[in-house]
Every structure is written in C-alpha cells, then in structure tokens.
Short mmCIF file of C-alpha atoms in Angstrom, two decimals:
data_model
loop_
_atom_site.label_atom_id
_atom_site.label_comp_id
_atom_site.label_asym_id
_atom_site.label_seq_id
_atom_site.Cartn_x
_atom_site.Cartn_y
_atom_site.Cartn_z
CA UNK U 1 176.89 43.24 -48.81
CA UNK U 2 174.25 40.62 -48.44
CA UNK U 3 176.25 38.53 -46.02
CA UNK U 4 174.33 40.94 -43.56
CA UNK U 5 170.82 39.32 -44.17
CA UNK U 6 169.25 37.27 -41.83
CA UNK U 7 168.37 34.60 -44.27
CA UNK U 8 172.32 34.44 -44.69
CA UNK U 9 173.12 33.52 -41.19
CA UNK U 10 173.57 30.03 -41.88
CA UNK U 11 176.71 30.95 -43.76
CA UNK U 12 178.85 31.50 -40.47
CA UNK U 13 178.02 27.89 -39.20
CA UNK U 14 180.25 26.77 -42.22
CA UNK U 15 182.99 28.67 -41.83
CA UNK U 16 182.06 31.66 -43.98
CA UNK U 17 182.04 35.42 -43.52
CA UNK U 18 181.90 38.64 -45.41
CA UNK U 19 185.08 38.49 -46.53
CA UNK U 20 186.86 35.02 -47.18
CA UNK U 21 190.43 34.00 -48.34
CA UNK U 22 190.16 31.76 -51.09
CA UNK U 23 193.42 29.50 -51.12
CA UNK U 24 193.93 26.51 -48.51
CA UNK U 25 197.66 26.12 -48.71
CA UNK U 26 199.65 23.67 -46.46
CA UNK U 27 196.94 24.32 -43.50
CA UNK U 28 196.72 28.15 -43.98
CA UNK U 29 194.08 30.32 -45.58
CA UNK U 30 195.81 32.77 -47.86
CA UNK U 31 195.07 34.61 -51.24
CA UNK U 32 197.10 37.24 -52.82
CA UNK U 33 195.03 37.68 -55.95
CA UNK U 34 192.30 40.14 -56.88
CA UNK U 35 188.76 40.39 -55.03
CA UNK U 36 185.82 38.83 -56.48
CA UNK U 37 182.26 39.21 -55.35
CA UNK U 38 179.83 36.16 -55.07
CA UNK U 39 176.61 37.10 -56.33
CA UNK U 40 172.95 35.25 -55.60
CA UNK U 41 171.70 34.62 -59.11
CA UNK U 42 167.91 35.11 -58.11
CA UNK U 43 168.61 38.58 -57.71
CA UNK U 44 172.11 39.51 -58.49
CA UNK U 45 172.83 40.84 -55.25
CA UNK U 46 176.25 40.29 -53.47
CA UNK U 47 176.50 37.73 -51.09
CA UNK U 48 180.31 37.73 -49.92
CA UNK U 49 183.66 38.59 -51.16
CA UNK U 50 186.55 36.37 -51.63
CA UNK U 51 190.01 36.89 -52.26
CA UNK U 52 191.64 34.86 -55.20
CA UNK U 53 194.80 32.93 -55.32
CA UNK U 54 197.91 34.02 -57.08
CA UNK U 55 200.50 31.99 -59.19
CA UNK U 56 202.85 32.21 -55.91
CA UNK U 57 199.87 31.04 -53.66
CA UNK U 58 199.65 27.77 -56.18
CA UNK U 59 203.47 27.39 -56.19
CA UNK U 60 203.71 27.41 -52.62
CA UNK U 61 200.55 24.87 -52.27
CA UNK U 62 202.31 22.73 -55.00
CA UNK U 63 205.68 22.46 -53.02
CA UNK U 64 203.77 21.42 -49.82
CA UNK U 65 201.26 19.09 -51.74
CA UNK U 66 204.32 17.03 -53.13
CA UNK U 67 205.86 16.47 -49.83
CA UNK U 68 202.74 15.65 -48.32
CA UNK U 69 202.22 13.09 -51.01
CA UNK U 70 205.05 10.91 -49.95
CA UNK U 71 203.47 10.24 -46.82
CA UNK U 72 200.02 9.85 -47.74
CA UNK U 73 200.88 7.35 -50.15
CA UNK U 74 202.47 5.20 -47.42
CA UNK U 75 199.46 5.15 -45.48
CA UNK U 76 197.53 1.83 -45.73
CA UNK U 77 194.47 2.14 -47.97
CA UNK U 78 192.03 1.09 -45.39
CA UNK U 79 193.16 3.72 -43.32
CA UNK U 80 192.89 6.19 -45.71
CA UNK U 81 189.27 4.87 -46.11
CA UNK U 82 188.68 5.81 -42.44
CA UNK U 83 189.88 9.43 -43.17
CA UNK U 84 187.42 9.67 -46.04
CA UNK U 85 184.75 7.96 -43.58
CA UNK U 86 185.38 10.81 -41.30
CA UNK U 87 184.89 13.51 -43.87
CA UNK U 88 181.67 11.91 -45.11
CA UNK U 89 180.38 12.21 -41.36
CA UNK U 90 181.86 15.77 -41.17
CA UNK U 91 179.51 16.36 -44.21
CA UNK U 92 176.56 14.60 -42.74
CA UNK U 93 176.61 17.15 -39.73
CA UNK U 94 176.40 20.30 -42.26
CA UNK U 95 174.30 18.69 -45.00
CA UNK U 96 171.54 21.38 -44.69
CA UNK U 97 173.88 24.42 -44.73
CA UNK U 98 176.03 23.23 -47.50
CA UNK U 99 173.04 22.10 -49.42
CA UNK U 100 171.31 25.50 -48.73
CA UNK U 101 174.61 27.15 -49.96
CA UNK U 102 174.86 25.28 -53.19
CA UNK U 103 171.04 26.86 -54.05
CA UNK U 104 171.98 30.28 -52.73
CA UNK U 105 175.29 30.69 -55.05
CA UNK U 106 174.58 28.33 -57.62
CA UNK U 107 171.03 28.85 -58.23
CA UNK U 108 169.49 24.99 -58.24
CA UNK U 109 166.56 24.64 -55.90
CA UNK U 110 167.03 23.22 -52.33
CA UNK U 111 166.19 19.60 -52.84
CA UNK U 112 168.77 19.46 -55.53
CA UNK U 113 171.50 21.37 -53.63
CA UNK U 114 171.05 18.96 -50.76
CA UNK U 115 170.77 16.19 -53.11
CA UNK U 116 174.38 17.23 -54.62
CA UNK U 117 175.78 17.30 -50.78
CA UNK U 118 174.31 13.90 -50.25
CA UNK U 119 176.27 12.74 -53.48
CA UNK U 120 179.20 13.29 -51.79
CA UNK U 121 178.40 11.67 -48.55
CA UNK U 122 177.52 8.46 -50.92
CA UNK U 123 180.70 8.61 -52.55
CA UNK U 124 182.52 8.60 -49.25
CA UNK U 125 180.75 5.75 -48.16
CA UNK U 126 181.44 3.95 -51.42
CA UNK U 127 184.92 4.83 -51.23
CA UNK U 128 185.60 3.47 -47.63
CA UNK U 129 184.33 0.06 -49.08
CA UNK U 130 186.70 0.45 -51.84
CA UNK U 131 189.74 1.28 -49.76
CA UNK U 132 189.83 -2.77 -48.88
CA UNK U 133 189.33 -3.58 -52.72
CA UNK U 134 192.03 -2.32 -54.82
CA UNK U 135 192.76 -5.56 -55.99
CA UNK U 136 195.13 -6.39 -58.75
CA UNK U 137 195.26 -9.68 -60.72
CA UNK U 138 197.57 -13.15 -59.94
CA UNK U 139 198.41 -13.98 -63.94
CA UNK U 140 199.48 -17.75 -64.58
CA UNK U 141 202.89 -17.75 -65.98
CA UNK U 142 204.22 -19.81 -68.95
CA UNK U 143 207.58 -20.19 -67.22
CA UNK U 144 208.05 -22.66 -64.43
CA UNK U 145 208.84 -21.17 -61.00
CA UNK U 146 207.64 -17.99 -61.91
CA UNK U 147 204.53 -15.79 -60.64
CA UNK U 148 203.06 -12.89 -62.20
CA UNK U 149 200.56 -10.29 -60.69
CA UNK U 150 199.77 -6.67 -60.99
CA UNK U 151 200.22 -3.99 -58.32
CA UNK U 152 198.11 -1.06 -58.20
CA UNK U 153 199.83 2.08 -56.65
CA UNK U 154 199.07 5.64 -56.30
CA UNK U 155 199.90 8.26 -58.90
CA UNK U 156 200.98 10.85 -56.45
CA UNK U 157 198.66 14.14 -56.94
CA UNK U 158 195.26 14.54 -58.68
CA UNK U 159 194.38 17.76 -60.09
CA UNK U 160 190.45 18.47 -60.04
CA UNK U 161 188.70 21.53 -61.89
CA UNK U 162 185.21 21.74 -61.62
CA UNK U 163 182.36 23.41 -62.91
CA UNK U 164 179.65 25.79 -61.59
CA UNK U 165 176.88 23.65 -62.28
CA UNK U 166 177.89 20.88 -59.78
CA UNK U 167 180.18 22.63 -57.81
CA UNK U 168 180.98 20.01 -55.20
CA UNK U 169 179.22 16.71 -56.16
CA UNK U 170 181.88 16.58 -58.90
CA UNK U 171 184.71 17.16 -56.54
CA UNK U 172 183.32 14.19 -54.48
CA UNK U 173 183.32 11.73 -57.38
CA UNK U 174 186.89 12.74 -57.92
CA UNK U 175 188.51 13.22 -54.69
CA UNK U 176 186.77 10.63 -52.47
CA UNK U 177 188.48 7.96 -54.75
CA UNK U 178 191.77 9.58 -55.26
CA UNK U 179 192.37 9.77 -51.62
CA UNK U 180 191.49 6.22 -50.67
CA UNK U 181 193.77 4.96 -53.72
CA UNK U 182 196.54 7.13 -52.18
CA UNK U 183 196.87 10.66 -53.95
CA UNK U 184 196.70 14.09 -52.68
CA UNK U 185 194.14 16.33 -54.13
CA UNK U 186 194.66 19.55 -55.56
CA UNK U 187 191.01 21.36 -56.39
CA UNK U 188 190.26 24.57 -58.41
CA UNK U 189 186.58 25.13 -58.19
CA UNK U 190 184.78 27.01 -60.51
CA UNK U 191 185.20 30.92 -60.17
CA UNK U 192 181.30 31.87 -59.69
CA UNK U 193 181.02 29.35 -56.82
CA UNK U 194 184.03 30.16 -54.73
CA UNK U 195 181.86 30.03 -51.26
CA UNK U 196 181.18 26.25 -52.19
CA UNK U 197 184.76 25.94 -52.62
CA UNK U 198 185.47 27.33 -49.31
CA UNK U 199 183.27 25.76 -47.23
CA UNK U 200 184.05 22.44 -48.56
CA UNK U 201 187.68 22.69 -48.01
CA UNK U 202 187.17 23.93 -44.23
CA UNK U 203 185.30 20.13 -43.33
CA UNK U 204 187.98 18.23 -44.97
CA UNK U 205 190.56 20.25 -43.35
CA UNK U 206 189.15 19.98 -40.29
CA UNK U 207 189.09 16.22 -40.45
CA UNK U 208 193.14 16.17 -41.49
CA UNK U 209 194.08 18.43 -38.64
CA UNK U 210 192.35 16.25 -35.97
CA UNK U 211 193.91 13.01 -37.59
CA UNK U 212 197.31 14.83 -37.27
CA UNK U 213 197.82 14.24 -41.05
CA UNK U 214 199.72 16.99 -43.27
CA UNK U 215 197.04 19.24 -44.39
CA UNK U 216 198.66 19.53 -47.82
CA UNK U 217 197.24 16.10 -48.34
CA UNK U 218 193.87 18.42 -49.45
CA UNK U 219 194.82 21.72 -51.06
CA UNK U 220 192.30 24.25 -52.89
CA UNK U 221 192.37 27.21 -55.19
CA UNK U 222 189.94 30.01 -55.88
CA UNK U 223 190.98 31.87 -58.89
CA UNK U 224 190.54 32.44 -62.67
CA UNK U 225 192.09 30.77 -65.83
CA UNK U 226 195.88 31.37 -64.88
CA UNK U 227 195.20 28.73 -61.58
CA UNK U 228 193.67 26.23 -64.02
CA UNK U 229 196.45 26.93 -66.68
CA UNK U 230 199.16 26.10 -64.23
CA UNK U 231 197.66 23.01 -62.87
CA UNK U 232 197.09 21.62 -66.58
CA UNK U 233 200.94 22.49 -67.15
CA UNK U 234 202.48 21.08 -63.78
CA UNK U 235 204.20 18.11 -64.35
CA UNK U 236 203.92 17.25 -60.74
CA UNK U 237 200.35 16.31 -61.28
CA UNK U 238 200.18 13.16 -63.27
CA UNK U 239 196.20 13.12 -63.60
CA UNK U 240 194.07 16.29 -64.03
CA UNK U 241 190.26 15.77 -64.02
CA UNK U 242 188.38 18.67 -65.63
CA UNK U 243 184.59 18.99 -65.65
CA UNK U 244 183.59 22.08 -68.35
CA UNK U 245 182.88 22.69 -71.88
CA UNK U 246 184.13 20.50 -75.08
CA UNK U 247 186.08 23.89 -75.98
CA UNK U 248 187.79 24.50 -72.86
CA UNK U 249 188.49 20.39 -72.37
CA UNK U 250 190.57 20.00 -75.53
CA UNK U 251 192.70 22.95 -74.60
CA UNK U 252 193.14 21.39 -71.34
CA UNK U 253 193.83 17.91 -72.95
CA UNK U 254 196.25 19.52 -75.47
CA UNK U 255 198.38 21.07 -72.69
CA UNK U 256 198.25 17.72 -70.39
CA UNK U 257 199.32 15.60 -73.48
CA UNK U 258 201.99 17.66 -74.57
CA UNK U 259 203.75 16.61 -70.85
CA UNK U 260 202.54 12.89 -71.21
CA UNK U 261 200.11 13.54 -68.39
CA UNK U 262 196.61 11.70 -68.22
CA UNK U 263 193.30 13.41 -68.60
CA UNK U 264 189.95 12.54 -67.38
CA UNK U 265 187.35 14.68 -69.00
CA UNK U 266 183.73 15.35 -68.43
CA UNK U 267 182.37 17.87 -71.09
CA UNK U 268 179.52 18.89 -73.05
CA UNK U 269 176.37 16.88 -73.50
CA UNK U 270 173.53 17.03 -75.93
CA UNK U 271 171.69 14.30 -74.78
CA UNK U 272 168.29 12.49 -76.17
CA UNK U 273 165.34 10.98 -75.19
CA UNK U 274 163.37 8.54 -77.49
CA UNK U 275 159.64 7.71 -77.18
CA UNK U 276 158.37 4.90 -78.89
CA UNK U 277 154.89 4.08 -79.90
CA UNK U 278 154.63 1.72 -77.05
CA UNK U 279 156.01 3.46 -74.41
CA UNK U 280 154.24 4.50 -70.75
CA UNK U 281 153.30 8.17 -72.04
CA UNK U 282 152.59 9.37 -68.57
CA UNK U 283 155.94 8.16 -66.98
CA UNK U 284 158.08 9.67 -70.00
CA UNK U 285 156.29 13.19 -69.78
CA UNK U 286 157.07 13.28 -66.43
CA UNK U 287 160.64 12.26 -67.03
CA UNK U 288 161.05 14.56 -69.74
CA UNK U 289 159.78 17.73 -67.92
CA UNK U 290 162.41 16.62 -64.94
CA UNK U 291 165.39 16.34 -67.49
CA UNK U 292 164.72 19.44 -69.58
CA UNK U 293 163.64 21.90 -66.92
CA UNK U 294 165.56 20.58 -63.56
CA UNK U 295 168.83 22.71 -62.71
CA UNK U 296 166.97 25.37 -65.34
CA UNK U 297 168.87 23.08 -68.13
CA UNK U 298 172.26 23.61 -66.82
CA UNK U 299 173.18 19.61 -66.37
CA UNK U 300 175.61 18.07 -68.60
CA UNK U 301 172.88 15.38 -68.46
CA UNK U 302 169.92 17.87 -69.50
CA UNK U 303 167.57 16.40 -71.92
CA UNK U 304 167.93 18.74 -75.01
CA UNK U 305 166.45 16.64 -77.51
CA UNK U 306 163.33 14.80 -77.59
CA UNK U 307 162.66 12.29 -80.34
CA UNK U 308 159.04 11.20 -80.78
CA UNK U 309 157.35 8.24 -82.83
CA UNK U 310 155.12 10.24 -85.28
CA UNK U 311 152.12 8.09 -84.14
CA UNK U 312 152.01 9.51 -80.43
CA UNK U 313 153.85 13.07 -81.37
CA UNK U 314 150.75 15.08 -80.68
CA UNK U 315 149.56 13.20 -77.68
CA UNK U 316 152.97 13.56 -76.02
CA UNK U 317 153.58 17.02 -76.94
CA UNK U 318 150.05 18.09 -75.62
CA UNK U 319 150.90 16.57 -72.21
CA UNK U 320 154.27 17.97 -72.00
CA UNK U 321 152.82 21.26 -72.54
CA UNK U 322 150.28 20.96 -69.81
CA UNK U 323 153.03 19.98 -67.45
CA UNK U 324 155.14 23.01 -68.55
CA UNK U 325 152.28 25.33 -67.67
CA UNK U 326 152.55 23.94 -64.04
CA UNK U 327 156.37 24.71 -63.58
CA UNK U 328 156.92 27.33 -60.50
CA UNK U 329 159.86 29.50 -61.43
CA UNK U 330 161.23 31.67 -58.54
CA UNK U 331 163.86 31.54 -55.81
CA UNK U 332 165.31 28.23 -55.58
CA UNK U 333 165.45 28.36 -51.73
CA UNK U 334 161.54 28.62 -51.48
CA UNK U 335 159.68 25.62 -51.14
CA UNK U 336 157.57 24.41 -54.17
CA UNK U 337 159.96 25.81 -56.82
CA UNK U 338 160.96 23.95 -59.54
CA UNK U 339 162.77 26.07 -61.94
CA UNK U 340 165.25 28.39 -60.45
CA UNK U 341 167.58 31.20 -62.31
CA UNK U 342 170.28 30.38 -64.85
CA UNK U 343 173.65 30.93 -63.13
CA UNK U 344 174.89 34.29 -64.27
CA UNK U 345 173.82 36.99 -66.43
CA UNK U 346 176.00 36.13 -69.24
CA UNK U 347 174.06 32.76 -69.31
CA UNK U 348 170.92 34.88 -69.90
CA UNK U 349 172.67 36.65 -72.69
CA UNK U 350 173.70 33.25 -74.21
CA UNK U 351 169.97 32.23 -73.93
CA UNK U 352 168.80 35.30 -75.39
CA UNK U 353 171.21 34.57 -78.42
CA UNK U 354 170.33 31.19 -78.89
CA UNK U 355 167.01 31.97 -79.00
CA UNK U 356 167.58 34.26 -82.13
CA UNK U 357 169.70 31.57 -83.66
CA UNK U 358 166.78 29.26 -83.24
CA UNK U 359 164.48 31.64 -84.69
CA UNK U 360 166.61 32.26 -87.48
CA UNK U 361 166.79 28.70 -88.53
CA UNK U 362 162.65 28.60 -89.51
CA UNK U 363 162.13 26.61 -86.27
CA UNK U 364 158.84 26.96 -84.26
CA UNK U 365 158.83 28.14 -80.63
CA UNK U 366 155.80 26.38 -79.53
CA UNK U 367 156.13 27.55 -75.43
CA UNK U 368 158.45 29.65 -73.66
CA UNK U 369 161.42 31.35 -75.43
CA UNK U 370 161.90 34.99 -73.48
CA UNK U 371 163.69 36.09 -70.37
CA UNK U 372 161.43 36.78 -67.47
CA UNK U 373 161.65 40.49 -66.43
CA UNK U 374 163.27 40.49 -62.74
CA UNK U 375 166.31 41.16 -60.90
CA UNK U 376 167.49 37.73 -61.37
CA UNK U 377 168.67 35.52 -64.54
CA UNK U 378 165.20 33.88 -64.68
CA UNK U 379 164.07 32.68 -68.19
CA UNK U 380 160.93 30.67 -69.54
CA UNK U 381 161.34 26.91 -70.12
CA UNK U 382 161.00 26.98 -73.73
CA UNK U 383 159.93 24.07 -76.27
CA UNK U 384 161.06 24.06 -79.82
CA UNK U 385 159.76 22.20 -82.83
CA UNK U 386 162.73 21.66 -85.23
CA UNK U 387 164.43 19.75 -87.58
CA UNK U 388 166.90 16.89 -86.65
CA UNK U 389 169.19 18.44 -89.43
CA UNK U 390 169.14 22.06 -87.92
CA UNK U 391 172.46 23.33 -87.46
CA UNK U 392 171.53 24.80 -83.94
CA UNK U 393 170.66 20.88 -82.72
CA UNK U 394 174.08 19.83 -82.93
CA UNK U 395 175.34 22.56 -80.07
CA UNK U 396 174.56 22.69 -76.48
CA UNK U 397 172.70 25.57 -75.10
CA UNK U 398 173.17 25.53 -71.45
CA UNK U 399 169.52 26.57 -70.94
CA UNK U 400 165.82 24.81 -70.35
CA UNK U 401 165.73 24.56 -74.12
CA UNK U 402 163.98 21.70 -75.48
CA UNK U 403 164.01 20.60 -79.39
CA UNK U 404 161.27 18.07 -80.40
CA UNK U 405 161.45 16.33 -83.50
CA UNK U 406 159.42 13.22 -84.96
CA UNK U 407 160.70 9.67 -86.12
CA UNK U 408 159.26 6.92 -87.81
CA UNK U 409 161.83 3.95 -87.18
CA UNK U 410 163.44 2.91 -84.36
CA UNK U 411 166.76 3.11 -86.84
CA UNK U 412 165.93 6.57 -87.78
CA UNK U 413 165.81 7.38 -84.01
CA UNK U 414 168.98 5.87 -83.16
CA UNK U 415 170.82 7.70 -86.19
CA UNK U 416 169.35 11.19 -84.91
CA UNK U 417 170.24 10.26 -81.22
CA UNK U 418 173.96 9.55 -82.62
CA UNK U 419 174.22 12.54 -85.02
CA UNK U 420 175.38 14.87 -82.72
CA UNK U 421 179.45 15.46 -81.82
CA UNK U 422 178.59 15.15 -77.86
CA UNK U 423 178.19 11.28 -76.39
CA UNK U 424 177.17 11.78 -72.99
CA UNK U 425 173.39 10.16 -71.86
CA UNK U 426 170.80 8.97 -73.85
CA UNK U 427 167.36 7.31 -72.96
CA UNK U 428 164.54 5.60 -74.61
CA UNK U 429 161.26 4.81 -73.38
CA UNK U 430 159.83 1.45 -74.68
CA UNK U 431 158.38 -1.90 -73.59
CA UNK U 432 159.69 -3.99 -76.19
CA UNK U 433 162.73 -6.47 -75.11
CA UNK U 434 163.95 -6.39 -78.98
CA UNK U 435 164.30 -2.58 -78.79
CA UNK U 436 165.90 -2.31 -75.22
CA UNK U 437 168.30 -4.84 -76.29
CA UNK U 438 169.45 -3.17 -79.49
CA UNK U 439 169.42 0.50 -77.93
CA UNK U 440 172.01 -0.80 -75.32
CA UNK U 441 173.82 -3.03 -77.99
CA UNK U 442 176.52 -2.31 -80.48
CA UNK U 443 174.09 -0.93 -82.76
CA UNK U 444 172.05 1.40 -80.50
CA UNK U 445 173.16 4.31 -78.53
CA UNK U 446 176.85 5.61 -79.04
CA UNK U 447 176.59 7.37 -75.51
CA UNK U 448 178.69 6.49 -72.31
CA UNK U 449 175.11 6.32 -70.79
CA UNK U 450 172.38 4.29 -72.10
CA UNK U 451 169.20 4.24 -70.25
CA UNK U 452 165.79 2.74 -70.76
CA UNK U 453 162.51 4.39 -69.22
CA UNK U 454 164.25 6.63 -66.96
CA UNK U 455 165.48 10.14 -67.90
CA UNK U 456 168.95 11.14 -69.17
CA UNK U 457 170.30 12.55 -65.61
CA UNK U 458 170.01 11.17 -62.25
CA UNK U 459 173.09 8.86 -62.77
CA UNK U 460 173.95 6.54 -59.66
CA UNK U 461 177.25 6.68 -57.91
CA UNK U 462 177.61 2.90 -58.33
CA UNK U 463 178.14 3.18 -62.13
CA UNK U 464 180.92 4.66 -64.24
CA UNK U 465 179.69 8.28 -65.15
CA UNK U 466 181.22 9.57 -68.65
CA UNK U 467 180.62 9.91 -72.30
CA UNK U 468 182.36 9.21 -75.66
CA UNK U 469 183.23 11.71 -78.47
CA UNK U 470 183.31 15.32 -77.53
CA UNK U 471 182.02 14.50 -74.38
CA UNK U 472 185.78 13.61 -73.65
CA UNK U 473 185.65 9.74 -72.50
CA UNK U 474 186.46 10.03 -69.19
CA UNK U 475 184.65 8.15 -66.16
CA UNK U 476 183.86 8.93 -62.66
CA UNK U 477 182.37 7.60 -59.55
CA UNK U 478 181.84 4.09 -59.36
CA UNK U 479 182.51 0.52 -61.48
CA UNK U 480 186.37 0.41 -61.83
CA UNK U 481 186.95 4.23 -62.33
CA UNK U 482 189.36 3.95 -59.62
CA UNK U 483 191.92 2.80 -61.98
CA UNK U 484 192.54 5.95 -63.21
CA UNK U 485 193.81 7.34 -60.30
CA UNK U 486 196.37 4.46 -59.96
CA UNK U 487 199.47 3.38 -61.73
CA UNK U 488 199.57 -0.19 -62.92
CA UNK U 489 202.63 -2.52 -62.93
CA UNK U 490 202.78 -6.01 -64.02
CA UNK U 491 205.29 -7.73 -62.02
CA UNK U 492 207.11 -11.11 -62.64
CA UNK U 493 208.99 -12.89 -60.01
CA UNK U 494 211.07 -15.77 -60.60
CA UNK U 495 211.51 -17.98 -57.20
CA UNK U 496 213.59 -20.61 -58.97
CA UNK U 497 217.30 -20.99 -59.82
CA UNK U 498 216.64 -21.20 -63.90
CA UNK U 499 216.30 -18.41 -66.38
CA UNK U 500 213.58 -19.92 -68.73
CA UNK U 501 212.60 -17.21 -71.49
CA UNK U 502 209.25 -16.14 -72.50
CA UNK U 503 207.74 -17.58 -75.83
CA UNK U 504 210.13 -20.51 -75.59
CA UNK U 505 213.27 -18.44 -76.39
CA UNK U 506 216.62 -20.36 -75.87
CA UNK U 507 220.13 -18.44 -75.98
CA UNK U 508 221.92 -21.72 -75.30
#
C-alpha cells in the first residue's frame, strides 16, 4: 500500500490511515459496504483503502440528520455563519495538506489542488457575510391596514453529490451556503476520490463537536450508485445538488421530480472561445492553452472548441502549437508540471476511443492524439482541425482535446457557439464594444457564463456558476444562488378590523 511511502506522510496529518471507514453518521465513523482502493493516477498505485457505506449506513445517517435539522434551523443565521467561519479557519490550517491530497488522488497539478481548497475557504468567507443578508422583501399591499412581506426559511436537508474533477470545491459551493441558510448537509463524494471526502468531513466534524452541535448537521458517505440513488429518491431531502454528466444528471432529475423535489444540476460543458480579427493574439493564446490543457481537460469549463476568424487563423494556430510544445507533462506534485494524468485508466481508454472517432470523421490531428506510454494515465494534449458540423464536436470528450475551426463573421461564430446541446461557458476575444455587447446580449452566447477577453474557466465565487440547456440550469456559489437553498413564503398580515378583499371583490 502506497500509504507507507515517505511522500505520503502528510496524509496522517489530515486524519487518514492505510484503511479508512467511509461514512460519517451521527458523530461516528462507520461503514458496512465493500472495500475499495484509492489510486494515484500518476502511477496507478494504491494509496489507501476505504470501506464504503451500505444502504443501512445511509438510513441510519438520514434518521439522525432529520433530527439534527430540527435543531439547526432554529439557530439564528448569523450564529450559523459563525460556525461556517470556523470551518473556513480549520481549512486554512490544513490548506497545503488538503491541496496536496487533491493533486495526489485526483491528478490535477498542485497549484490547482491548493486553489481548489482555497475556493472553499473563500466560500466560507462569502457565506459568513451572507448569513446576515438573507433578506426578504416588504411589498406594498393594495388593501388598507394590510402588510405584505416575504419570509425565507430553511428547506431542512440538502443533498450534495459531487464529481471527481472538483472533489471538494463543489461541496463548498453548496454546503457553505446551505449551512448558513439553516439546512443540514448530506454529502456523497465521488467513488474515486474517497480520501478527499473523508479528510474534508473530519475537519467539519471537529468544528461541530467543538461547538457542542449535533454532528448529524453534516453527514457524508463514500459509496457507489446505490447511495446516490437512495439520496435522489429520499423524500426527506427537498433539494438534491448533482454534478456530473448530462446523461446521469437527467436520470437524477427524473427521480427527484417524481417525488416533487428540487434539483440543482451542474452537468456537461462544451465550451467555445471565439477569437476575433482585432483580438490581442498573445492574450488569447495564453488563455486558450490554460483553458484547454488545465486539469488535463477534465473541467466542466474546459475550452473544447476554438473558433478563429479566418484572417488570423494560421497566426493564432502557429502560436498555439508553439505553446503546446512547452507544456511539461508529468507528476502533478512536481514543480513546473502543467499537465497531469487523466483521473482513471478508464478515462485514458475513453480518450483513445475519442481519437478513433475523430479520425473516422475526416478530421486532421495537427498535434498530439496519442496516449503516453507510462505507468500512469497520461495522454498528449491534442489539437484537431475540424468542421463545426462534425458530429463529434457536439459531444464532450473529457480530455485535453481542442477542436479548431474557422469563421468569417461574428454572427457565424455565435451560431457555432450556440449549436451544441450544452450551454455552460463561453468566451470571446475582441476590443470592439459593439461586438462585446452583442455577445453578452439576447442575440449572443446562450451559455450561463459569458466571458470577454478571459478563458472559459476560472469562475469567481461572487457570481452564480452554472449553465443552460443540457448543462442543467443550476446555479451555485454567489449572486442570489442562496435562494435555491431556502423556501419562500409570501405573508399577508391584516392589522385592522375590516376584511377588504383583493382586486376590489365585495361579498356585501
């Protein structure tokens, strides 16, 4: 077991051992499911074992969570914010270790791993302020001696199902806000990043214990599809937040809708960057490289399509090829590495299958296109010249594969951008105000994230994150996303002695 290696000693500092119980249920670590092995994608060697949860563990956890919800929702919101502040401080003390674990188990480079944990810390800070701003409206009534107002109350329990590519940041987007809104959180982490789920939960649990709060306010499960299906079907969970593929997200949505629950979906992306003829070419090339190669193309916001104006097409492509030659591929924990491995050996097989499909559709691979022979799941960053009408362009290949295509007019570029089923992120590089405002307006990009002169990824927590169409329509993190985690009541109060009716109705 790799846990014994000297470079893995830091894992004990965040509560991990060579064998770990994968469920935190009412203050106790337990698990009665199968034993799985966490693997380092750089060499496919074992890190540590995790005992997954069973349906019995899930039911016990949900019973405790339901009781804890009755207590937590009565705690004043600013005091709930104080607990989230302490969670953020606890994360700060273990930032380096947690970031290193993200890189080790998921495969993203160390600066990205640390940045992902920092994002949760930032979400904690954001949510502390939010805990004093869960404001409703006071509405003028048309009737004398009446007042109308909105009340926002907790839903009770929020279920969060996260994916491997952001194994803890997406939890932060949801859980920090859900907690200050007065909800308990039930978290099912990705099966292939169980160590991150356990380490994160341990820090949250310590804060709850220190404050003498019910531990079931935060419940977590490592497990497979059976746990996820139970969570989706559970009528005790009014809101289920799911991050993953559009195919699985649609299944989750159908299950939750059948019981009249609410879904918050963050699904696939097929994101485009448009480079106009007046763009800052150097800025655009750097942005495309970061957006297409970062996290080995395994972000939902990865740039997968590059649309170049025909007058600058070859110039941009030549500069991009030069930059690609400088990408250092290797161990994500080593300084200077820009491209780590794909997350699993199955991901590598999907890359190979995707390349075969690309070749079958008369596309031209101008760089990359092969796996790298090694113990790990490494592949070459790939650029493909392709027609925007090719079938393969419509699908998301979760790997560092970039499709490049030409356009002549802004309208043509917008139509290509909008032509795929997904609608998460998009970006344009230009200096023309008229182009910018058309791009962000009703006849521009149909995505939830619409950028100008920055890449498709790197969203800030202050804005609502999410997309349209097959991306699911959910919104997480900033802006008024908190409203999804609460129920709204419109309240009318008659403080007089008469009973005037609305719309002037008079029963005599």
